[in-house]
Short mmCIF file of C-alpha atoms and ligand atoms in Angstrom, two decimals:
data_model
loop_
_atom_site.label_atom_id
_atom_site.label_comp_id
_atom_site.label_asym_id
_atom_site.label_seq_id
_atom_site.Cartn_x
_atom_site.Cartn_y
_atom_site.Cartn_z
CA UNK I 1 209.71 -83.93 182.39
CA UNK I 2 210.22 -87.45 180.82
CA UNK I 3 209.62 -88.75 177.68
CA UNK I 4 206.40 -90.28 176.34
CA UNK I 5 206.77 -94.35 176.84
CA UNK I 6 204.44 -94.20 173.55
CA UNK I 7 204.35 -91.92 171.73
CA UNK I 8 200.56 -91.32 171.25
CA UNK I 9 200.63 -89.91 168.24
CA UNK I 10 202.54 -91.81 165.79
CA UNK I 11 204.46 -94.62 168.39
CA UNK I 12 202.50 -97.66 166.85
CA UNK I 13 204.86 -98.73 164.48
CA UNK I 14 207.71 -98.44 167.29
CA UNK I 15 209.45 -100.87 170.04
CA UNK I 16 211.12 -98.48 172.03
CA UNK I 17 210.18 -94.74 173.00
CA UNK I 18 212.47 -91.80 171.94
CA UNK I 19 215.79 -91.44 173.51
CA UNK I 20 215.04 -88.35 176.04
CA UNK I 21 217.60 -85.83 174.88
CA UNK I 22 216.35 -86.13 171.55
CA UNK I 23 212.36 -86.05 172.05
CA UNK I 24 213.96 -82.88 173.86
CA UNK I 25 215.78 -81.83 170.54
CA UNK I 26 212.90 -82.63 168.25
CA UNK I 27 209.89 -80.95 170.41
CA UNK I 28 209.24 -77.41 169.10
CA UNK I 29 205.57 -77.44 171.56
CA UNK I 30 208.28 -74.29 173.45
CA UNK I 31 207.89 -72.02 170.52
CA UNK I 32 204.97 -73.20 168.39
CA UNK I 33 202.56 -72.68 171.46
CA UNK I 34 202.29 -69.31 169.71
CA UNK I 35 200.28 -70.91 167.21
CA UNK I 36 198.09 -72.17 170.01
CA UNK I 37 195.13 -69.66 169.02
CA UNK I 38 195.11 -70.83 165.31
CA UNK I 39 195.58 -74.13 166.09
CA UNK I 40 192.12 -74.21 168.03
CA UNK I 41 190.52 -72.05 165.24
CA UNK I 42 191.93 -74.67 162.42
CA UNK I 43 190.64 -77.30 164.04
CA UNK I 44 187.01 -75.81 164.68
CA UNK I 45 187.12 -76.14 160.94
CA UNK I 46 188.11 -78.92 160.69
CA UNK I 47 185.41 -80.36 162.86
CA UNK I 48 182.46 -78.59 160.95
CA UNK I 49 184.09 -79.84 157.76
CA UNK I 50 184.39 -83.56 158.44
CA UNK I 51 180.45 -83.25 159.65
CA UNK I 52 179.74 -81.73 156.42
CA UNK I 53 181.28 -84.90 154.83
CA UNK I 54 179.32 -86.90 157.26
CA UNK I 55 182.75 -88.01 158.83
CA UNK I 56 181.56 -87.28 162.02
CA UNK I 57 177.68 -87.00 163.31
CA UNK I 58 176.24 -83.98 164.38
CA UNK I 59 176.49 -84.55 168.25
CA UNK I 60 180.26 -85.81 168.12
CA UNK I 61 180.87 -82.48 165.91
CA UNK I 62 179.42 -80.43 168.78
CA UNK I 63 181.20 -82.51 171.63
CA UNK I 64 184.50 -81.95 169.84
CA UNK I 65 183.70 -77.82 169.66
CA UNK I 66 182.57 -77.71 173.42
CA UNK I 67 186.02 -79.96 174.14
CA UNK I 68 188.03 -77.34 172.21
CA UNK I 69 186.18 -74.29 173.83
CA UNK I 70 187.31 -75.36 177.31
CA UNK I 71 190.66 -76.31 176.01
CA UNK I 72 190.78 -72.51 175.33
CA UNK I 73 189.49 -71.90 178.67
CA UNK I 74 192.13 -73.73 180.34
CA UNK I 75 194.86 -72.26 178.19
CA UNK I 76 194.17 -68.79 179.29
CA UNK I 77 194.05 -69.45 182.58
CA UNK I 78 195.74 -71.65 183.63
CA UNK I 79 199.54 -71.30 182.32
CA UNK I 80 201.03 -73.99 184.26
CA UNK I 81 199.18 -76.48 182.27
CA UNK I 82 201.01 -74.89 179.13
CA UNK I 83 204.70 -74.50 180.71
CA UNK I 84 204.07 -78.09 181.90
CA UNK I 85 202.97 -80.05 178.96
CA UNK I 86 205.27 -82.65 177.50
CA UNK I 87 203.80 -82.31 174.12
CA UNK I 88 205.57 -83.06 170.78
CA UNK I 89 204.01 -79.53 169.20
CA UNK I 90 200.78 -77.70 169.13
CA UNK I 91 198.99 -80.22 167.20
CA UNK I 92 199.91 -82.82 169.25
CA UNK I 93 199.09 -80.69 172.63
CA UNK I 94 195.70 -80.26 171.71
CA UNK I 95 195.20 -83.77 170.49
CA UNK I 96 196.54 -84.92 173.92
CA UNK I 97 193.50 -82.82 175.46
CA UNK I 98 190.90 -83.64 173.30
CA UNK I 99 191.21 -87.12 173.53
CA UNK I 100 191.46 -87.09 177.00
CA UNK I 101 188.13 -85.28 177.30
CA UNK I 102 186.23 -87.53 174.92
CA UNK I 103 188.24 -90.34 174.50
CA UNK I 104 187.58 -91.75 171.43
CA UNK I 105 184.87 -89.05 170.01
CA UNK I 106 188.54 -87.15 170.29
CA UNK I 107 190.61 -89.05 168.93
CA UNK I 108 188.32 -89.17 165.11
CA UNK I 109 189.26 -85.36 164.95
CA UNK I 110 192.73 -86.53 163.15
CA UNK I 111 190.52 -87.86 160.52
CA UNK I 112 191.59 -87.22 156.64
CA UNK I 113 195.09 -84.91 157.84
CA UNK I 114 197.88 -84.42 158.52
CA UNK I 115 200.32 -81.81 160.85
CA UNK I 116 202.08 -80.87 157.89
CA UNK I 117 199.29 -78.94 156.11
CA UNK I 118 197.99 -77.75 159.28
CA UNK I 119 201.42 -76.20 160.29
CA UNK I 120 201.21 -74.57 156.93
CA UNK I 121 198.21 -73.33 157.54
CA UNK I 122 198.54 -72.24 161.07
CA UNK I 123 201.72 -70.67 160.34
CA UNK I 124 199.76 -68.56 157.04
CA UNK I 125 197.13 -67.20 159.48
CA UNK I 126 200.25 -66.00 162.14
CA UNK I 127 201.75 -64.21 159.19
CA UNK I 128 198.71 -62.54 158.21
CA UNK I 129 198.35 -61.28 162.22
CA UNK I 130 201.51 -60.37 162.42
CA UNK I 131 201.20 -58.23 159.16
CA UNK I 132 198.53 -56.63 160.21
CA UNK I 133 200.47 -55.47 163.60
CA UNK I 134 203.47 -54.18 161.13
CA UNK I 135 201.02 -52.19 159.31
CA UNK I 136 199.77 -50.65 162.36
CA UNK I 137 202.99 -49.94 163.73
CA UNK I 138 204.06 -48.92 160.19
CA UNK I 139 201.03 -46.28 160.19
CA UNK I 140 202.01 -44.73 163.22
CA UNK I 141 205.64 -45.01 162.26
CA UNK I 142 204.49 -42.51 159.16
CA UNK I 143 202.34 -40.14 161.14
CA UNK I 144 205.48 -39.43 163.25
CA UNK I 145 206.96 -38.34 160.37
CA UNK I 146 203.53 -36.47 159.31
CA UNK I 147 203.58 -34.15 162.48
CA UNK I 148 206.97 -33.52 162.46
CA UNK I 149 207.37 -31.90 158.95
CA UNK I 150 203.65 -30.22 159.30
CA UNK I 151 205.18 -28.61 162.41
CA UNK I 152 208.79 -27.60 160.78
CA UNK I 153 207.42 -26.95 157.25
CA UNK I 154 209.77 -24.56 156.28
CA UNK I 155 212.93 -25.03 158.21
CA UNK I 156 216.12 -25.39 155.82
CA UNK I 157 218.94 -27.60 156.59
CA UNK I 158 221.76 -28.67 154.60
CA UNK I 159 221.10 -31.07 152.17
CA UNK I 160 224.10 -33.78 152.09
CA UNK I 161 225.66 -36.23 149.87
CA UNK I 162 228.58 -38.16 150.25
CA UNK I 163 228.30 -36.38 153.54
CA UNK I 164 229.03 -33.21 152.48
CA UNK I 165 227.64 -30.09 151.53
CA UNK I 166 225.14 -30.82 148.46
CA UNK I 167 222.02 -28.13 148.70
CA UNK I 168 219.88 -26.70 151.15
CA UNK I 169 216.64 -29.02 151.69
CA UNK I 170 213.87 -28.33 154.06
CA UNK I 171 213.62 -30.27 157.46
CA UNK I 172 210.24 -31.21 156.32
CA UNK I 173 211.47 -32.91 153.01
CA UNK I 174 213.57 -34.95 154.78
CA UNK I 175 211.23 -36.53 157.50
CA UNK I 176 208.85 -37.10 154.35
CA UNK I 177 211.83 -38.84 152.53
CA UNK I 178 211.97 -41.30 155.73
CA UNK I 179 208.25 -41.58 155.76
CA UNK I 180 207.96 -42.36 151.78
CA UNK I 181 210.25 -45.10 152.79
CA UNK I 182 208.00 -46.82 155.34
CA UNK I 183 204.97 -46.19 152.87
CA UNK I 184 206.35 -49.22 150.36
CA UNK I 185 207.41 -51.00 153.30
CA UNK I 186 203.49 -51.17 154.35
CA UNK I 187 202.85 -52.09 150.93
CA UNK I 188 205.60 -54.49 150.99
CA UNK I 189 203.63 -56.20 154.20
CA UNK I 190 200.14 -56.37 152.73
CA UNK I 191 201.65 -58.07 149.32
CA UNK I 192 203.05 -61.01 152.17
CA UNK I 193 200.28 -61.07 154.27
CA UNK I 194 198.52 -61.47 150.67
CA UNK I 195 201.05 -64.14 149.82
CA UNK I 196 200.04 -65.71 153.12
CA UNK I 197 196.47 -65.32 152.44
CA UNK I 198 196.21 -68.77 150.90
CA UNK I 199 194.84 -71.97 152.99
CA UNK I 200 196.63 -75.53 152.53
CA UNK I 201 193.61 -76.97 154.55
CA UNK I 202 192.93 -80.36 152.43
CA UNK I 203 196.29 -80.94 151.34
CA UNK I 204 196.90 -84.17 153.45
CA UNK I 205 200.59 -84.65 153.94
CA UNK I 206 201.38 -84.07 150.77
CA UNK I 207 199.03 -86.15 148.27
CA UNK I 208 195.44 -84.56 149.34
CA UNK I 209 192.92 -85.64 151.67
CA UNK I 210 190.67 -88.85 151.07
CA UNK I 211 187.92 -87.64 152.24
CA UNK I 212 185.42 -85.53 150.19
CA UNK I 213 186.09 -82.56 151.99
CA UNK I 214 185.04 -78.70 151.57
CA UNK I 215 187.94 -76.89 151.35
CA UNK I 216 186.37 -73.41 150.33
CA UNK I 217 184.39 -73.08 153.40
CA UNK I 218 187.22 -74.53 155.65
CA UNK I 219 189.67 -72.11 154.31
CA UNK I 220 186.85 -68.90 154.13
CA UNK I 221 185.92 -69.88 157.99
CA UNK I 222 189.86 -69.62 158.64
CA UNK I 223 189.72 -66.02 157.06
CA UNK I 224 191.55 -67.30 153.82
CA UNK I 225 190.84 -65.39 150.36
CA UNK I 226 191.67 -68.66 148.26
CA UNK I 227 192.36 -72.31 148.02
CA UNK I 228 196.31 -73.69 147.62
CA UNK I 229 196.15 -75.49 143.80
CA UNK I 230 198.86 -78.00 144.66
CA UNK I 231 198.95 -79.80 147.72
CA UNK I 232 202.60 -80.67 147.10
CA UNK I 233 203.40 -77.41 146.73
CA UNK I 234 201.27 -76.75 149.95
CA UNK I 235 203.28 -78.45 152.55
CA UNK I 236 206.73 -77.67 150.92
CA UNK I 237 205.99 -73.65 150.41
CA UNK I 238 207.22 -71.35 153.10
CA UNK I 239 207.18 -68.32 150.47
CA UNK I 240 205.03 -66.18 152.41
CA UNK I 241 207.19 -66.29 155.82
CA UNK I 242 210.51 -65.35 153.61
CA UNK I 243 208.39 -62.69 152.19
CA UNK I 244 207.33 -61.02 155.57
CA UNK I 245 210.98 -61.71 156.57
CA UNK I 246 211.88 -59.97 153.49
CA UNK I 247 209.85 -57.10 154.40
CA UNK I 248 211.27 -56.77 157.77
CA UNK I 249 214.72 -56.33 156.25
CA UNK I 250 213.81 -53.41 154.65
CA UNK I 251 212.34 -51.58 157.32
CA UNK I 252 215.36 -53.04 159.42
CA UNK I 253 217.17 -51.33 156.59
CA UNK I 254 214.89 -47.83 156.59
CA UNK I 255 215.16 -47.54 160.61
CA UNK I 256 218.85 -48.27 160.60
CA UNK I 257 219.11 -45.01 157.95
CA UNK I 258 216.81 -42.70 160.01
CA UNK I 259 219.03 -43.80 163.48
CA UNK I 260 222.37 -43.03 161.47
CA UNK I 261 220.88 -39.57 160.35
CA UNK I 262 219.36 -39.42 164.08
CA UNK I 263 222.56 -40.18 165.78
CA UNK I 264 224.36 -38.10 163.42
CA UNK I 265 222.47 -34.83 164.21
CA UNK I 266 222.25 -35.17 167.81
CA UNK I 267 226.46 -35.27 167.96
CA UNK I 268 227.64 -31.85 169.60
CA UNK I 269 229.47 -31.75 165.61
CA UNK I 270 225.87 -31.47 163.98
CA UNK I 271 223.51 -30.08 166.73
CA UNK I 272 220.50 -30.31 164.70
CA UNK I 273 218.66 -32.64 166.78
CA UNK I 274 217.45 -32.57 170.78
CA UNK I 275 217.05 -35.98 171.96
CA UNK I 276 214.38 -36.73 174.26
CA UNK I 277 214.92 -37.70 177.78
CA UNK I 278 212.47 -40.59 177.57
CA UNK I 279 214.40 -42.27 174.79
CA UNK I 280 217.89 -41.34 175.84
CA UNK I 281 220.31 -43.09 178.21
CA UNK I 282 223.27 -41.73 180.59
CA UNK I 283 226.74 -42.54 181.07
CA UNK I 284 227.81 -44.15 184.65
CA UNK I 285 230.97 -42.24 184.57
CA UNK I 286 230.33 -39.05 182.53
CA UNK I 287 227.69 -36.93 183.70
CA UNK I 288 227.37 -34.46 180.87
CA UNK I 289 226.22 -37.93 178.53
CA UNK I 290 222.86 -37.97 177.10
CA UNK I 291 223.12 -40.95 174.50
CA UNK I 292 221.22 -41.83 171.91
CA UNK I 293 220.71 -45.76 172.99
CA UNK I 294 216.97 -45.47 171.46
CA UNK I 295 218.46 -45.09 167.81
CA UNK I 296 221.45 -47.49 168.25
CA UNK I 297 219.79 -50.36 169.58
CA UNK I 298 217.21 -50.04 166.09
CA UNK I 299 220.24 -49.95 164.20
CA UNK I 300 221.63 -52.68 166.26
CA UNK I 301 218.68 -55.08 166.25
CA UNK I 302 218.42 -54.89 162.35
CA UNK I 303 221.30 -57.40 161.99
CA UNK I 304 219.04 -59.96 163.74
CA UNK I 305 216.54 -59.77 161.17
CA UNK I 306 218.94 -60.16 158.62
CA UNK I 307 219.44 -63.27 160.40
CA UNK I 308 216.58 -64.14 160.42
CA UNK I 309 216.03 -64.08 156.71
CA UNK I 310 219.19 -65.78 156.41
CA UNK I 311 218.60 -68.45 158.21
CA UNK I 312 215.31 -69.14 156.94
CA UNK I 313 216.65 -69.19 153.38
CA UNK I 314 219.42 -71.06 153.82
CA UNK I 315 217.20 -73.71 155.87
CA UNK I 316 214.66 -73.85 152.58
CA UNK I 317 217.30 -73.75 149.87
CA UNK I 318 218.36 -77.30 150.89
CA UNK I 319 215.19 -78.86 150.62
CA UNK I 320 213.49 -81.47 148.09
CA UNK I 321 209.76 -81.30 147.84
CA UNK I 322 207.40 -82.22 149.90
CA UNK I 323 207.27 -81.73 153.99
CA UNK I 324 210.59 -82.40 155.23
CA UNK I 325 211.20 -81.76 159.55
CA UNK I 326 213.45 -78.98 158.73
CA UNK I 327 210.44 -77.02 157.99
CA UNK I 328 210.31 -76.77 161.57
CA UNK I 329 213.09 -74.33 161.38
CA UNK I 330 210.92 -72.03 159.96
CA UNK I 331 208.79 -70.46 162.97
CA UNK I 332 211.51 -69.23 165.24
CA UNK I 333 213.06 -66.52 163.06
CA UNK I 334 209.34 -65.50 161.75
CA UNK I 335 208.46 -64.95 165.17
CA UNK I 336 211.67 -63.23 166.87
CA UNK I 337 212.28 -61.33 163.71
CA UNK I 338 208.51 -59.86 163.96
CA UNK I 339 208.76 -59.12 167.57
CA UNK I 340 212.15 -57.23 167.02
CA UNK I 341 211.04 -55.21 164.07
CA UNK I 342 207.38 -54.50 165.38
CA UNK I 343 209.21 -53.18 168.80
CA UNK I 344 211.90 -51.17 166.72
CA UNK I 345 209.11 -49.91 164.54
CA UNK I 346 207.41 -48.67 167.72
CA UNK I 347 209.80 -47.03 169.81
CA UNK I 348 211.14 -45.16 166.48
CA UNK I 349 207.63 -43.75 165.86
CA UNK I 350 207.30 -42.49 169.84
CA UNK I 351 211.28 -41.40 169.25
CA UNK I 352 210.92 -39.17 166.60
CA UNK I 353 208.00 -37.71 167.85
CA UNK I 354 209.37 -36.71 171.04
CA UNK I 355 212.53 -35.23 169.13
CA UNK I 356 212.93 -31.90 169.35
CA UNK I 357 215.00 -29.66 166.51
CA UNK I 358 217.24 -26.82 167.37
CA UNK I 359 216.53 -24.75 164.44
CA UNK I 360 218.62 -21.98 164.43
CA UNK I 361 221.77 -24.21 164.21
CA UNK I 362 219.42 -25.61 161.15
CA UNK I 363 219.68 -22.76 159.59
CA UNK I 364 223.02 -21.26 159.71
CA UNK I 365 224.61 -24.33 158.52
CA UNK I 366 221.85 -24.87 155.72
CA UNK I 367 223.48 -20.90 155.20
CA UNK I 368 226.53 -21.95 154.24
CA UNK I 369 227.18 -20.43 150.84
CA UNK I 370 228.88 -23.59 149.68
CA UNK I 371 225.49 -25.19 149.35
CA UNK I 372 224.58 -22.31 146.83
CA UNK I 373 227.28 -23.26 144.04
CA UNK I 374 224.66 -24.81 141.81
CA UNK I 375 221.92 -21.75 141.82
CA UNK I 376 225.26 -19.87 140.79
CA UNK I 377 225.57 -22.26 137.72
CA UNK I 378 222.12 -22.00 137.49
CA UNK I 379 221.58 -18.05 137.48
CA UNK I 380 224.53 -18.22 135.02
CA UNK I 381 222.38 -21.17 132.68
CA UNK I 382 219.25 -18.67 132.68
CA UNK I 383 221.39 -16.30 130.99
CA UNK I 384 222.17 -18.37 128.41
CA UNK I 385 225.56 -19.95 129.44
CA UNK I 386 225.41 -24.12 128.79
CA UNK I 387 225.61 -25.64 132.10
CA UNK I 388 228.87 -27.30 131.28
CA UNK I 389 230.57 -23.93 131.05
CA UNK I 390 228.13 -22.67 134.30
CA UNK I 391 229.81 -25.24 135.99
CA UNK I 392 233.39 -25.11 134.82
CA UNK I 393 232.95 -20.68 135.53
CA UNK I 394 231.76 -21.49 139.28
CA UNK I 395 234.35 -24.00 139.66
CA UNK I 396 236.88 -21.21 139.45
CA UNK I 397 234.28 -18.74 141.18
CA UNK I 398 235.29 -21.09 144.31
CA UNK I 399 238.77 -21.42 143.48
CA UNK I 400 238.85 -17.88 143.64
CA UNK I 401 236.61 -17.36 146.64
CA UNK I 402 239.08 -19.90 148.62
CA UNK I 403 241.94 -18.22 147.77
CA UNK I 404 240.43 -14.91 149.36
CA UNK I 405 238.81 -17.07 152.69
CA UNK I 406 235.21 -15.71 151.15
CA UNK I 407 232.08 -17.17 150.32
CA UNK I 408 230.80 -17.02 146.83
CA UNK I 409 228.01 -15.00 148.11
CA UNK I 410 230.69 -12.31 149.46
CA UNK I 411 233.05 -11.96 146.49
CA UNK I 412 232.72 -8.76 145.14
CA UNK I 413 231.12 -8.11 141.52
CA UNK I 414 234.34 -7.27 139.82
CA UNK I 415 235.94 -10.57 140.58
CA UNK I 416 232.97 -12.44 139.48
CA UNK I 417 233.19 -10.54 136.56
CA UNK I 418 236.93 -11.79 135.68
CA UNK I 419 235.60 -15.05 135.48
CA UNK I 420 232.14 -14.59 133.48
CA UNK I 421 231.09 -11.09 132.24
CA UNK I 422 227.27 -12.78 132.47
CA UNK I 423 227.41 -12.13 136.30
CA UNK I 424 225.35 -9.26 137.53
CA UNK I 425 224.39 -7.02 140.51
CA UNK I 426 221.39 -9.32 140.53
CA UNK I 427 223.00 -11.92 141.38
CA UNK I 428 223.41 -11.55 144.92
CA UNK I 429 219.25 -11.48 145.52
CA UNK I 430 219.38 -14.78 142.86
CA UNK I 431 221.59 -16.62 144.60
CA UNK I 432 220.33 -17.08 148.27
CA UNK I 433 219.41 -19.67 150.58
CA UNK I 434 215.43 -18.53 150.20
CA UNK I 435 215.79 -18.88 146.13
CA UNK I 436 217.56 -22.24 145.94
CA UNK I 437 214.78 -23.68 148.14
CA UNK I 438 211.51 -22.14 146.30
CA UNK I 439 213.24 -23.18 142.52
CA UNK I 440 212.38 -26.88 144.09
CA UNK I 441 209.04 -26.58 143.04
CA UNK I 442 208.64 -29.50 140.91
CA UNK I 443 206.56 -32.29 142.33
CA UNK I 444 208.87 -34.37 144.71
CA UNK I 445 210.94 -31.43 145.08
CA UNK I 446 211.88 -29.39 148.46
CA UNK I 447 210.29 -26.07 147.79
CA UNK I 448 207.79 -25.62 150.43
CA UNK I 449 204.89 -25.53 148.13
CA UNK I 450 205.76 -28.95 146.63
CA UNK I 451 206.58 -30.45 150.18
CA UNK I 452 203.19 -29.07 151.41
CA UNK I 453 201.61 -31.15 148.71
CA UNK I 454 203.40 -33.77 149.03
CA UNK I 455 202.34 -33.77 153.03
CA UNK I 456 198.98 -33.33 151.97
CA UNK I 457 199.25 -36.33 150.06
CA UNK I 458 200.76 -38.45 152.63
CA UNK I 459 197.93 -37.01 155.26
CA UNK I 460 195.32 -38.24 152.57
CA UNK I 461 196.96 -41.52 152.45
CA UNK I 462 196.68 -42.00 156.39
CA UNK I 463 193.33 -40.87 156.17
CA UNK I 464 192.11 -43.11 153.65
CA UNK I 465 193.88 -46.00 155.95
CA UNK I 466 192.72 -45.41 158.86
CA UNK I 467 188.90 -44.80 157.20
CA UNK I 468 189.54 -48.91 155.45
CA UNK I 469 190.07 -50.33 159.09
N1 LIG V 1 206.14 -79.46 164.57
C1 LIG V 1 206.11 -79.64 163.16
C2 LIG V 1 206.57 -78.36 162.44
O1 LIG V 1 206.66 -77.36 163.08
C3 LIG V 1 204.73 -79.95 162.72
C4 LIG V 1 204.65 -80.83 161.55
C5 LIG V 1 205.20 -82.14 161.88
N2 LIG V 1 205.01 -83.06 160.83
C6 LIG V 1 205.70 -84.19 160.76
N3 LIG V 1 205.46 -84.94 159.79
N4 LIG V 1 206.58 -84.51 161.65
O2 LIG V 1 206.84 -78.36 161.27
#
């Protein structure tokens, strides 16, 4: 591939052609080609709208679309043509091909813009794709989660903090507290793809366009919901892509958390999780391994999407107003970043649904009476002891209990009774795995009523989603 003698774009003004290493360094036609599709679509528009204007007349307007249709054609077919092209970009590819089907009927398309609001532009409409993926992947992501719990309801398991014994929570309740998580992050999406949903289309390279152009029905035959009000602002803003990137950190963030937990309960230690075969690797040497490689490599690939977000705000916080090259910068980590997380997002969803539980091991560690120490506080509270004091009583109820290699559960009455004469024969029916988990029963909580609703909820939620599309 050699360098254009002429560049035909923009070489008027120079004597010499650029130095070949650098039109190498400067091209970005290997990754912007995504925007190939958008590109084509923009510049439908754009045709229609310079006709409206009377820019161009009504049979050069329809040359141009038929030109574009069978640059389309080509494209899909014939991927030589693509991996060949010495184009600058994706503007500049399809300008190359236009004019060298019409010649100078072609090369009037250019008329009243510039690349710099159609990069914005093209780059808005990829976002708002590529959102839309994320929020499928995002839904199924959350049904996962859906079937699981429906399926192991009312399964305790220790509940941890710290990473230690806390309180017995139901299974359920925590595959809902991963899929509450990936709720906001489809929220989080739509408000970028929103963000996005704004078309720069008449913004020139900075100052406008000249031409008395229609840039409502440009921007509502491109799919956009509004005009940009600054066309300054317009070429300089790349808002919308840190936005998406900043949505794809936190789900980077929420899959890491549910592969820790994942990875965590698969150990031989925990036991509470099967992993599946089709989502597990082996070991070359050890024969016994079944590794979780699934939930490591999500956990993994997150730090590339902080990278990505990184990079793309380090590259903007430099910048003046206006279009400045280094906006170029900005469509590589947009697109890896997305194609990471939308693959993570997808392979956790089929993950967890092929994960199996082992639920007796569930629920003889969920049995450990250490988990119960609050209900004992709190039988001792609904007989009228202030919680400080409930606290401060139990506190030596498992000093005790230690000292005698017994469970608070197994102490007998009379020693429970040196340290508060408030305990009772009834507490050993109060204080039990089944009563800590049905006293949850506030909305949000883990009793299986309120996780039932709070399924229910989530199922409606789906529904209503999956009704909108
Ligand atoms: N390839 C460029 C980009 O991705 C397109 C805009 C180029 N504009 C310019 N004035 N050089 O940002």
């Amino acid at each position: 591939m050699s360098e254009p003698k002429n560049h035909k774009m923009w070489g008027g003004r120079f004597e010499r052609a650029p130095d070949a290493n650098f039109y190498e360094f400067e091209r970005s036609w290997r990754f912007d080609r995504r925007l190939l599709p958008y590109e084509l679509a923009l510049d439908r528009a754009w045709a229609r709208g310079l006709q409206t204007a009377r820019l161009l007349t009504v049979d050069e307007c329809a040359q141009i679309l038929k030109a574009l249709d069978a640059i389309e054609n080509r494209a899909r077919t014939d991927q030589n043509w693509l991996d060949q092209s010495n184009a600058e970009d994706v503007h500049h590819f399809v300008e190359v091909a236009l004019i060298a089907a019409l010649g100078p009927t072609g090369a009037k398309l250019h008329t009243g813009r510039s690349r710099n609001e159609m990069v914005a532009t093209e780059f808005r409409m990829f976002v708002k794709e590529a959102a839309r993926a994320m929020s499928d992947a995002l839904a199924g992501m959350i049904e996962s989660f859906a079937i699981q719990a429906e399926n192991h309801l009312q399964i305790p398991m220790p509940g941890m903090t710290h990473m230690q014994h806390a309180q017995p929570i139901l299974l359920s309740h925590w595959l809902l507290a991963h899929a509450e998580a990936f709720l906001r992050d489809a929220e989080r999406v739509q408000l970028a793809a929103a963000r996005a949903d704004v078309c720069p289309l008449g913004s020139g390279a900075l100052a406008g366009s000249a031409f008395p152009l229609d840039r409502a029905a440009m921007a509502r035959e491109l799919g956009f919901a509004a005009v940009s009000a600054n066309s300054l602002d317009a070429v300089s803003d790349r808002d919308f892509a840190l936005e998406y990137l900043f949505a794809l950190t936190v789900i980077a963030t929420h899959l890491s958390r549910l592969s820790e937990d994942l990875i965590l309960y698969a150990s031989a230690e925990f036991g509470f999780a099967i992993l599946p075969d089709e989502f597990s690797t082996g070991s070359s040497l050890m024969p016994q391994k079944k590794n979780p490689d699934a939930w490591e490599l999500i956990r993994g690939k997150s730090g590339r999407i902080f990278g990505a977000l990184t990079s793309l705000l380090v590259t903007m916080k430099g910048l003046p107003s206006s279009y400045q090259r280094d906006l170029q910068e900005d469509k590589e980590p947009v697109f890896a970043a997305h194609d990471d997380a939308h693959a993570m997002v997808r392979i956790a969803a089929a993950a967890l649904l092929a994960t199996k539980f082992n639920e007796a091991k569930l629920r003889a560690a969920a049995s450990s009476p250490g988990l119960l120490a609050t209900e004992a506080a709190d039988y001792l509270v609904a007989r009228g002891i202030p919680f400080r004091e409930a606290h401060e009583i139990v506190g030596h109820v498992i000093r005790e209990a230690e000292k005698r290699s017994q469970s608070i559960t197994e102490l007998p009455l009379e020693v429970l009774r040196q340290q508060s004469a408030t305990f009772d024969a009834d507490y050993f029916s109060a204080v039990t795995l089944e009563a800590a988990i049905l006293r949850k029963s506030v909305p949000g909580g883990t009793s299986v009523e309120s996780v039932r609703a709070a399924l229910e909820k989530l199922q409606e939620r789906l529904g209503s989603r999956v009704a909108a599309r």
